[in-house]
């Protein structure tokens, strides 16, 4: 029995029709052949080698620059550490050195030099005072004599005479510690001269030798016993603050001396007496019994006494 014929379906028929209508693509010719991978490799090799060489040189240059900067920073840190160590050593030496000892050594050295020069001069048969005066000017000699005279007067003025004299010594000490602003004083003086000259109260006159002299015609510039111009002066704020600071320092010094004086007399604690006799009796009791009652008194002060 012959085999049965296969029945064509619609899908099979459509596929066969499409295959018949679309002929197969022709094979590519030799001119249209696709380049192989070996061709791409041979063309890209020089570009890749050049780029890799440039990148390697850039990396080496950057590494060299970083290394130079690192070495510079290392040298800078080393120099700073050495300098800090040197300054710290000098500072420790300055702190370890007693300034009073240095002053004493310098004074002893000056005295020794003076005595040696005096001995050599006297051995040579010369006048020591005359030879020493060769190195001094007249102004220096006068200043030195004035200083010695002032020092001697100050030595004789140490003893208490009266309260007026004591106040004068305090005033002179405060004036000696005062440090005026001379630049500001000169500026204010020139401004006052210009104002007085502009108002007509002060006239600048030139003498025969060419010196300029200010002549006060109405007595408003140069202060006298009848002058009242000082009431219009207003001190600056920093001058007022300096005055307040000086007064506060004087008050602190007074309280400190008072406390020390009271401590010497046994009055630095609470007042436990009613008169001078009772005070002396309490001081006598403290001398004998303080070492035994210290713990009891501390307990009373702490509030832990039962």
JSON list of C-alpha atoms in Angstrom, two decimals, residues 249-263:
[
{"chain": "A", "resi": 249, "resn": "UNK", "atom": "CA", "xyz": [46.70, 99.89, 93.29]},
{"chain": "A", "resi": 250, "resn": "UNK", "atom": "CA", "xyz": [47.35, 102.34, 96.13]},
{"chain": "A", "resi": 251, "resn": "UNK", "atom": "CA", "xyz": [44.27, 101.08, 97.98]},
{"chain": "A", "resi": 252, "resn": "UNK", "atom": "CA", "xyz": [45.32, 97.45, 97.50]},
{"chain": "A", "resi": 253, "resn": "UNK", "atom": "CA", "xyz": [48.81, 98.24, 98.81]},
{"chain": "A", "resi": 254, "resn": "UNK", "atom": "CA", "xyz": [47.32, 99.99, 101.85]},
{"chain": "A", "resi": 255, "resn": "UNK", "atom": "CA", "xyz": [45.04, 97.04, 102.64]},
{"chain": "A", "resi": 256, "resn": "UNK", "atom": "CA", "xyz": [47.90, 94.58, 102.19]},
{"chain": "A", "resi": 257, "resn": "UNK", "atom": "CA", "xyz": [50.13, 96.48, 104.61]},
{"chain": "A", "resi": 258, "resn": "UNK", "atom": "CA", "xyz": [47.26, 96.77, 107.07]},
{"chain": "A", "resi": 259, "resn": "UNK", "atom": "CA", "xyz": [46.66, 93.02, 106.89]},
{"chain": "A", "resi": 260, "resn": "UNK", "atom": "CA", "xyz": [50.35, 92.31, 107.45]},
{"chain": "A", "resi": 261, "resn": "UNK", "atom": "CA", "xyz": [50.44, 94.69, 110.40]},
{"chain": "A", "resi": 262, "resn": "UNK", "atom": "CA", "xyz": [47.37, 93.11, 111.94]},
{"chain": "A", "resi": 263, "resn": "UNK", "atom": "CA", "xyz": [48.86, 89.65, 111.36]}
]
